[in-house]
XYZ file of C-alpha atoms in Angstrom:
270
model
C 118.412 98.759 120.294
C 116.434 97.617 117.259
C 113.709 99.762 115.699
C 111.214 96.955 116.376
C 111.874 97.533 120.066
C 111.839 101.328 119.911
C 108.483 101.738 118.150
C 106.178 100.182 120.779
C 108.230 101.738 123.570
C 108.452 105.296 122.268
C 105.865 105.877 119.514
C 102.856 107.778 120.943
C 99.521 106.150 120.232
C 98.305 109.383 118.656
C 101.167 109.232 116.135
C 100.537 105.552 115.408
C 96.891 106.290 114.643
C 97.883 109.283 112.504
C 100.089 106.989 110.416
C 97.308 104.402 110.105
C 94.907 107.153 109.070
C 97.329 108.372 106.407
C 97.700 104.876 104.938
C 93.926 104.511 105.020
C 93.500 107.777 103.116
C 96.040 106.678 100.503
C 94.205 103.378 100.032
C 90.888 105.161 99.573
C 92.459 107.541 97.055
C 94.008 104.666 95.122
C 90.684 102.827 94.962
C 88.973 106.006 93.755
C 91.566 106.696 91.060
C 91.995 103.057 90.026
C 88.699 101.276 90.748
C 89.966 98.156 89.033
C 92.429 97.662 91.906
C 89.640 97.396 94.461
C 87.377 95.348 92.199
C 90.188 92.863 91.590
C 90.893 92.514 95.309
C 87.188 92.276 96.123
C 86.605 89.605 93.490
C 89.380 87.376 94.854
C 87.844 84.431 96.622
C 84.413 84.917 95.040
C 84.743 84.924 91.271
C 88.190 83.353 91.135
C 90.970 82.109 93.329
C 93.569 84.655 94.488
C 97.217 84.559 93.615
C 99.197 82.851 96.397
C 100.833 85.165 98.973
C 104.462 86.122 98.536
C 106.777 83.184 99.046
C 104.158 80.590 98.163
C 103.436 78.861 94.875
C 100.404 77.106 93.497
C 100.721 74.065 91.233
C 97.336 74.772 89.675
C 94.637 77.391 89.971
C 91.646 75.972 91.883
C 88.143 76.443 90.536
C 85.676 78.942 91.977
C 83.703 76.024 93.460
C 86.807 74.719 95.200
C 87.602 78.173 96.564
C 84.045 78.549 97.867
C 84.156 75.119 99.494
C 87.483 75.899 101.154
C 86.108 79.166 102.527
C 83.003 77.461 103.880
C 85.054 74.771 105.591
C 87.454 77.319 107.050
C 84.608 79.464 108.346
C 83.033 76.441 110.029
C 86.289 75.705 111.828
C 86.766 79.338 112.831
C 83.252 79.897 114.217
C 82.119 78.765 117.644
C 78.955 76.732 116.953
C 77.441 77.746 120.298
C 77.904 81.525 120.031
C 78.536 82.227 116.346
C 81.650 84.282 117.111
C 84.778 83.756 115.026
C 87.453 82.476 117.402
C 90.033 80.629 115.292
C 91.595 83.098 112.864
C 94.165 80.535 111.705
C 91.352 78.507 110.115
C 90.563 81.267 107.576
C 93.305 80.324 105.119
C 90.898 80.352 102.168
C 89.974 84.041 102.532
C 92.299 86.384 100.597
C 92.973 89.851 101.964
C 94.884 92.006 99.519
C 98.320 90.429 99.067
C 97.850 88.189 102.092
C 94.995 86.278 103.796
C 92.612 86.710 106.700
C 94.373 84.012 108.713
C 97.486 86.200 108.692
C 96.261 89.795 108.789
C 92.492 89.658 109.118
C 92.036 90.316 112.828
C 90.403 93.700 112.154
C 87.907 92.199 109.713
C 87.136 89.445 112.212
C 86.684 91.993 115.018
C 84.195 93.898 112.836
C 82.303 90.675 112.106
C 82.165 89.698 115.784
C 81.145 93.187 116.920
C 78.315 93.262 114.400
C 77.266 89.775 115.515
C 77.001 91.008 119.107
C 75.278 94.295 118.327
C 72.892 92.898 115.723
C 72.337 89.146 116.100
C 69.836 89.277 113.222
C 72.483 90.530 110.783
C 73.594 88.176 107.978
C 76.101 85.556 109.151
C 78.411 83.028 107.542
C 81.198 83.166 104.958
C 79.295 85.493 102.610
C 78.769 88.003 105.426
C 82.474 87.863 106.274
C 83.346 88.430 102.617
C 80.998 91.424 102.496
C 82.757 93.017 105.486
C 86.128 92.215 103.944
C 84.994 93.844 100.681
C 84.088 97.059 102.499
C 87.359 97.197 104.422
C 89.396 96.473 101.282
C 88.314 99.875 100.023
C 88.402 101.734 103.320
C 90.897 100.483 105.855
C 93.174 97.776 104.463
C 96.779 98.874 105.053
C 99.722 98.180 102.748
C 97.837 95.619 100.649
C 96.719 93.853 103.814
C 100.170 93.191 105.251
C 99.604 95.723 108.046
C 96.035 94.663 108.707
C 93.240 97.198 109.134
C 93.230 100.822 110.296
C 91.344 101.165 113.606
C 89.658 104.308 112.256
C 88.062 102.286 109.464
C 86.501 99.901 112.013
C 84.950 102.896 113.762
C 83.664 104.209 110.421
C 82.328 100.741 109.530
C 80.128 100.720 112.647
C 79.138 104.393 112.417
C 77.829 103.805 108.902
C 75.396 101.368 110.505
C 74.156 103.895 113.032
C 76.219 102.909 116.063
C 77.940 105.394 118.345
C 81.713 104.857 118.519
C 84.148 106.555 120.894
C 87.934 106.159 120.879
C 90.418 105.913 123.744
C 94.197 106.049 123.396
C 95.092 105.901 127.094
C 94.429 103.269 129.746
C 92.310 105.522 132.021
C 90.074 106.577 129.137
C 89.910 102.983 127.850
C 88.897 101.733 131.306
C 86.073 104.305 131.335
C 84.804 103.137 127.933
C 84.977 99.523 129.096
C 82.724 100.389 132.019
C 80.131 102.213 129.921
C 80.051 100.535 126.481
C 78.599 97.073 125.816
C 80.866 96.368 122.842
C 84.591 97.074 122.527
C 87.258 96.713 119.848
C 90.801 96.665 121.207
C 94.036 97.141 119.235
C 97.301 96.287 121.001
C 100.966 95.616 120.465
C 101.311 91.909 121.205
C 104.602 92.697 122.943
C 105.235 96.151 124.377
C 108.978 95.699 123.774
C 109.019 94.121 120.308
C 107.028 95.205 117.258
C 108.095 92.037 115.417
C 105.518 90.212 117.563
C 102.903 92.110 115.549
C 99.749 94.049 116.365
C 96.408 92.441 117.108
C 92.798 93.690 117.073
C 90.077 91.866 119.011
C 86.403 92.254 119.797
C 85.423 92.315 123.471
C 81.899 91.486 124.551
C 80.589 92.957 127.797
C 78.011 90.944 129.744
C 76.898 90.438 133.332
C 79.769 87.961 133.704
C 82.380 90.523 132.670
C 84.551 91.182 129.604
C 85.115 88.336 127.141
C 87.644 88.700 124.310
C 86.922 86.889 121.031
C 89.680 85.760 118.643
C 92.192 86.982 121.211
C 94.333 83.843 121.015
C 93.617 82.885 117.345
C 93.253 79.193 118.228
C 89.553 78.741 118.943
C 89.696 79.419 122.669
C 87.960 82.318 124.413
C 89.700 84.719 126.809
C 87.627 85.645 129.842
C 85.347 86.747 131.253
C 87.322 89.266 133.333
C 85.914 91.851 135.725
C 87.608 94.821 134.058
C 89.868 95.856 131.196
C 93.023 95.854 133.305
C 92.498 92.216 134.221
C 91.908 91.275 130.606
C 95.046 93.097 129.447
C 97.068 91.366 132.163
C 95.952 87.995 130.777
C 96.501 88.882 127.116
C 99.819 87.565 125.780
C 101.053 86.937 129.279
C 100.652 90.592 130.214
C 103.177 91.693 127.578
C 100.697 93.565 125.363
C 100.259 97.349 125.300
C 97.150 99.257 124.367
C 97.161 101.287 121.156
C 93.484 102.213 121.112
C 90.084 101.034 122.266
C 86.811 101.635 120.442
C 83.733 101.777 122.637
C 80.573 100.973 120.673
C 77.008 101.586 121.812
C 73.620 101.261 120.151
C 71.916 100.167 118.045
C 69.225 102.662 117.272
C 65.858 101.485 116.012
C 64.148 98.095 115.912
C 66.170 94.878 115.422
C 64.500 94.144 112.084
C 65.336 97.641 110.827
C 68.943 97.241 111.991
C 69.331 93.918 110.150
C 68.003 95.506 106.952
C 70.411 98.445 107.269
C 73.344 96.074 107.831
C 72.395 94.071 104.733
C 72.214 97.241 102.598
C 75.736 98.284 103.591
C 77.073 94.766 103.075
C 75.962 94.874 99.438
C 77.824 98.094 98.675
């Protein structure tokens, strides 16, 4: 049996999260010791165009204006005009993320954006807001230069820094409890419980009177749900093949909406 099959079958969720936390700590240490590394990654896509991902070549380096235009167009395709949620991750080809791009490994960044959009509708929106979230996660949460996505712990820290309460579940019973009590959820799963090569995905789940609705779950612009409970949503995700790694239950915010929007903007500038 291949290792890609053994890991999702046998690796405890606690151990997976420990490994993600270790990689997160190493990234933070590297950015502290070599601030130029983070500044270079953060500048990509704003001051200059990024180097193409491994295996790709570029005939010429596009201008900053062209990069900005490409990001704006991609964001417009990714966002649902009716709700403002990002639903089509594959449209975000113009957004670099370490050694890769948001369309490939940016589900955690997108989940953070969508969660903040739900919890604080007055928060800044658009491509610049997405870049600001990406900038923060580049320093605290990007794993293996982006190729492994984002550490779930960094998404919890991202929201706690803005005053929200975040609780974590690693088991289905605990996750079901959080889904019943928290208005906003961030779910990380193995796409296939028997094959790690099918990757890991992180999605934002909005709770409303209609049920649980998963955003950017299918990466193609469509919305998954609403479903009456977490078990029903998981059964519909990837044909029921997915397996929970962890669920973040988010509640809040504290304070007035205008104060929350100001606090969000302050953190986005850091």
